[in-house]
Amino acid sequence: MKQHQQHDHHHPQDPETHQAEASAGHGDHSDHGPGSSREPGSHEPGSHEPGSLKTATATTEHAHHTHHPEPDDDHQVHQHGEHAGHSTAMFRSRFWLTLVLSVPVVFFSPMVGHLLGFRAPEFPGSAWITPVLGTVIFLYGGAPFLKGGVQELRDRRPGMMLLISMAITVAFLASWATTLGLGGFDLDFWWELALLVTIMLLGHWIEMRALGSARGALDALAALLPDEAERLTEDGTETVPTSALRAGDFLLVRSGSRMPADGVITEGRAEFDESMITGESRAVLKSAGDPVVAGTVATDNSVRVRVTAVGGDTALAGIERLVAEAQASSSRTQALADRAAAFLFYFATGAGLLTFLVWALLGDIPEAVTRTVTVLVIACPHALGLAIPLVIAISTERAARAGILLKNRIALEKMRTVDVVLFDKTGTLTEGEPTVRETSAVDGDADRMLALAAAVEADSEHPVARAIVRAARERGLTAPAAHDFEALTGRGARAVVDGVEYRVGGPALLAELDVAEPEGLRTATEAWSSRGAAVLHVLQDRTVLGALSLEDGIRPASRQAVSALQARGIAVAMITGDARQVAEAVASELGIDEVFAEVLPADKDGKVAELQARGLRVAMVGDGVNDSPALARADVGIAIGAGTDVAVESAGVVLAGNDPRAVLSLVELSRASYRKMWQNLIWATGYNVLSVPLAAGVLAFAGVVLSPAAGAVLMSLSTIVVALNAQLLRRLRLDPASLV
């Protein structure tokens, strides 16, 4: 709600902030409201004060900002965890080829034919189809698991990779022994090997697609800087690469251009769009002596700037470092499936050794080998490989239909544990643009005054002008025709209606005309200002007709979101750069539990860390670049879809719309999907706990023995159960309106 009492632009030291406006690229309303003084933190990122971002040691070289191509997530190679050295494209290509090769392996498998009651056609060489193609599947499709299993052995941290590699290796060796007639064993596992590798590749492909790219945020930040800059010389200007700039250079920044470096304006005045830095949509009027920040845009006029910081010393580079540091500090949750796989590895290995020893001691070596191989093969559950990826994939699809994009594989799991949701105020809980909230006319005819104000503003595209025209239209008023429109830079606007001159503007306009506010109007305007609203006056010639209050309206859904979160036992906090009285007014209206006001952009992630230091698990909801470090620092970062690319990349979750109630959908989906994960894991693990002893022959004395074929069939049925259970997530209702 960036709206506060109007102040003349000649008092930039005023600490209060004002109404957020959309960047319109005009100079006609810089004081036209709501206000001209600047928000704390609008300039500070580029200041020279000790402790500011500019004085931070540059850990990221930011001087070479040529265009960065979009990262290709499919081909991006992951460097950490069980997927180190792997890419989504690798698992995808191996899955499809393995799937194609698996079809003839299953079709020509004698065991499958026996189970289904058919006989595959025989011809010269047909007996070698399953072993040859099975070997290709083992060596090609199984390569990622074999390499991963070796690495887990070296790290002494057995997990899914080692469990899969053990199963496919035993199946491979036993199948070749059977094919070559060695030992007289009947252990044809070629079809089981093929299906196991295929299903595991599918599961890991699905999982890899859910992995987020931590580098995306840094690429988006770097892309905010232009590739070239216009440097002033004695003979005019020259175009140079941004990397060639040095402190002390003088630049010409044209209308619509981005600042290539931090600097101070030496000549000219222009409104700068700082939304990519401050997260606030209002363009800020800058003139000689004012600092400007790299990445911001001069929207309406050209200015001359003296460079004060380049490369790694800029505020933008400082934010980039904060994002990188926050991402690096995020905890890495161990996947549930990996924990289950580690348990099953020890369980299967121990059961296999015990099975061989017992049967060997009984004097039946062939049966000992058969039972042991069966145990080791069926101990690797197809279902476990899909238990988590299937739930993640379906959850991602369901979330997307609800306007929620899940970018981080652990964000979904973490959301159910969140203790507090920290909302950035502007554009999240509020509309992020000015709206006319109240009107007051000296003669009591507020509708006439509003219609005249709308007539003056009809030809302007400024956000404040649009708000006034929209308010008149919503009240069913018809604005009279106006002509001779003129923008009064830094003061407001004027136009002629029916031969009479009318003006609309803030305190600077009254000061310029030396007009005093009527006593009867002052009571209303002071009340508006006290709650942080911006005040605009409507004048006929030099007579004040009345005033309008403009505020960043609270979204109707915000009240429902706050109360619904609290009803679920989740506290709600709010963070903003606004003055405290403005923040407190919004918090009081919404019933928010805790407020962080007057927070500089660089300090937002510090507030997240402060909450975490209390032992709270934090979900942060924001939309600006300055939110990016906080989004990355939070246990769950949630970016509003209308925010910048950087905010989107830094967050684990992105809301496609601006409805804060979508956070409720995320909470419900997190809790439901977590239940499904555990149900699937319990089923997949429980199947092994029960089937392995049967495969080992524990009940052989009673005539109950689980044959290799029966074990393989039960394993497939287990996979089907897990898949169907995951599908039940599709019945979950995620419409925000139904959750409040």
JSON list of N, CA and C in Angstrom, two decimals, residues 559-572 593 664 667-668 671 739-740:
[
{"chain": "A", "resi": 559, "resn": "ARG", "atom": "N", "xyz": [-7.84, -11.14, 2.99]},
{"chain": "A", "resi": 559, "resn": "ARG", "atom": "CA", "xyz": [-8.46, -11.39, 4.29]},
{"chain": "A", "resi": 559, "resn": "ARG", "atom": "C", "xyz": [-8.78, -12.87, 4.46]},
{"chain": "A", "resi": 560, "resn": "GLN", "atom": "N", "xyz": [-9.31, -13.48, 3.40]},
{"chain": "A", "resi": 560, "resn": "GLN", "atom": "CA", "xyz": [-9.65, -14.90, 3.46]},
{"chain": "A", "resi": 560, "resn": "GLN", "atom": "C", "xyz": [-8.40, -15.76, 3.60]},
{"chain": "A", "resi": 561, "resn": "ALA", "atom": "N", "xyz": [-7.35, -15.37, 2.88]},
{"chain": "A", "resi": 561, "resn": "ALA", "atom": "CA", "xyz": [-6.11, -16.14, 2.93]},
{"chain": "A", "resi": 561, "resn": "ALA", "atom": "C", "xyz": [-5.51, -16.12, 4.33]},
{"chain": "A", "resi": 562, "resn": "VAL", "atom": "N", "xyz": [-5.46, -14.94, 4.94]},
{"chain": "A", "resi": 562, "resn": "VAL", "atom": "CA", "xyz": [-4.87, -14.81, 6.27]},
{"chain": "A", "resi": 562, "resn": "VAL", "atom": "C", "xyz": [-5.65, -15.62, 7.30]},
{"chain": "A", "resi": 563, "resn": "SER", "atom": "N", "xyz": [-6.97, -15.45, 7.31]},
{"chain": "A", "resi": 563, "resn": "SER", "atom": "CA", "xyz": [-7.78, -16.16, 8.31]},
{"chain": "A", "resi": 563, "resn": "SER", "atom": "C", "xyz": [-7.74, -17.68, 8.09]},
{"chain": "A", "resi": 564, "resn": "ALA", "atom": "N", "xyz": [-7.72, -18.11, 6.83]},
{"chain": "A", "resi": 564, "resn": "ALA", "atom": "CA", "xyz": [-7.69, -19.56, 6.55]},
{"chain": "A", "resi": 564, "resn": "ALA", "atom": "C", "xyz": [-6.36, -20.17, 6.95]},
{"chain": "A", "resi": 565, "resn": "LEU", "atom": "N", "xyz": [-5.26, -19.46, 6.73]},
{"chain": "A", "resi": 565, "resn": "LEU", "atom": "CA", "xyz": [-3.95, -19.96, 7.15]},
{"chain": "A", "resi": 565, "resn": "LEU", "atom": "C", "xyz": [-3.90, -20.08, 8.67]},
{"chain": "A", "resi": 566, "resn": "GLN", "atom": "N", "xyz": [-4.39, -19.05, 9.36]},
{"chain": "A", "resi": 566, "resn": "GLN", "atom": "CA", "xyz": [-4.39, -19.08, 10.82]},
{"chain": "A", "resi": 566, "resn": "GLN", "atom": "C", "xyz": [-5.26, -20.21, 11.35]},
{"chain": "A", "resi": 567, "resn": "ALA", "atom": "N", "xyz": [-6.38, -20.48, 10.66]},
{"chain": "A", "resi": 567, "resn": "ALA", "atom": "CA", "xyz": [-7.25, -21.58, 11.07]},
{"chain": "A", "resi": 567, "resn": "ALA", "atom": "C", "xyz": [-6.56, -22.92, 10.94]},
{"chain": "A", "resi": 568, "resn": "ARG", "atom": "N", "xyz": [-5.56, -23.01, 10.06]},
{"chain": "A", "resi": 568, "resn": "ARG", "atom": "CA", "xyz": [-4.79, -24.24, 9.88]},
{"chain": "A", "resi": 568, "resn": "ARG", "atom": "C", "xyz": [-3.56, -24.29, 10.77]},
{"chain": "A", "resi": 569, "resn": "GLY", "atom": "N", "xyz": [-3.47, -23.34, 11.70]},
{"chain": "A", "resi": 569, "resn": "GLY", "atom": "CA", "xyz": [-2.36, -23.34, 12.64]},
{"chain": "A", "resi": 569, "resn": "GLY", "atom": "C", "xyz": [-1.09, -22.73, 12.11]},
{"chain": "A", "resi": 570, "resn": "ILE", "atom": "N", "xyz": [-1.19, -21.96, 11.03]},
{"chain": "A", "resi": 570, "resn": "ILE", "atom": "CA", "xyz": [-0.02, -21.31, 10.43]},
{"chain": "A", "resi": 570, "resn": "ILE", "atom": "C", "xyz": [-0.09, -19.81, 10.69]},
{"chain": "A", "resi": 571, "resn": "ALA", "atom": "N", "xyz": [0.94, -19.26, 11.30]},
{"chain": "A", "resi": 571, "resn": "ALA", "atom": "CA", "xyz": [0.98, -17.83, 11.57]},
{"chain": "A", "resi": 571, "resn": "ALA", "atom": "C", "xyz": [1.23, -17.06, 10.28]},
{"chain": "A", "resi": 572, "resn": "VAL", "atom": "N", "xyz": [0.82, -15.79, 10.26]},
{"chain": "A", "resi": 572, "resn": "VAL", "atom": "CA", "xyz": [0.99, -14.95, 9.08]},
{"chain": "A", "resi": 572, "resn": "VAL", "atom": "C", "xyz": [1.75, -13.69, 9.48]},
{"chain": "A", "resi": 593, "resn": "ASP", "atom": "N", "xyz": [-0.34, -11.46, 12.17]},
{"chain": "A", "resi": 593, "resn": "ASP", "atom": "CA", "xyz": [0.26, -11.70, 13.48]},
{"chain": "A", "resi": 593, "resn": "ASP", "atom": "C", "xyz": [1.50, -10.87, 13.75]},
{"chain": "A", "resi": 664, "resn": "LEU", "atom": "N", "xyz": [-2.99, -21.45, 0.21]},
{"chain": "A", "resi": 664, "resn": "LEU", "atom": "CA", "xyz": [-3.79, -22.49, 0.85]},
{"chain": "A", "resi": 664, "resn": "LEU", "atom": "C", "xyz": [-3.80, -23.76, 0.00]},
{"chain": "A", "resi": 667, "resn": "VAL", "atom": "N", "xyz": [-0.62, -25.56, 0.56]},
{"chain": "A", "resi": 667, "resn": "VAL", "atom": "CA", "xyz": [-0.59, -26.26, 1.85]},
{"chain": "A", "resi": 667, "resn": "VAL", "atom": "C", "xyz": [-1.37, -27.57, 1.76]},
{"chain": "A", "resi": 668, "resn": "GLU", "atom": "N", "xyz": [-2.57, -27.50, 1.20]},
{"chain": "A", "resi": 668, "resn": "GLU", "atom": "CA", "xyz": [-3.40, -28.70, 1.09]},
{"chain": "A", "resi": 668, "resn": "GLU", "atom": "C", "xyz": [-2.75, -29.75, 0.19]},
{"chain": "A", "resi": 671, "resn": "ARG", "atom": "N", "xyz": [0.20, -31.42, 2.06]},
{"chain": "A", "resi": 671, "resn": "ARG", "atom": "CA", "xyz": [-0.22, -32.40, 3.06]},
{"chain": "A", "resi": 671, "resn": "ARG", "atom": "C", "xyz": [-0.76, -33.67, 2.40]},
{"chain": "A", "resi": 739, "resn": "LEU", "atom": "N", "xyz": [-11.31, -23.47, -0.35]},
{"chain": "A", "resi": 739, "resn": "LEU", "atom": "CA", "xyz": [-10.47, -23.83, 0.79]},
{"chain": "A", "resi": 739, "resn": "LEU", "atom": "C", "xyz": [-10.57, -22.83, 1.94]},
{"chain": "A", "resi": 740, "resn": "VAL", "atom": "N", "xyz": [-11.31, -21.75, 1.75]},
{"chain": "A", "resi": 740, "resn": "VAL", "atom": "CA", "xyz": [-11.40, -20.73, 2.81]},
{"chain": "A", "resi": 740, "resn": "VAL", "atom": "C", "xyz": [-12.64, -20.93, 3.65]}
]
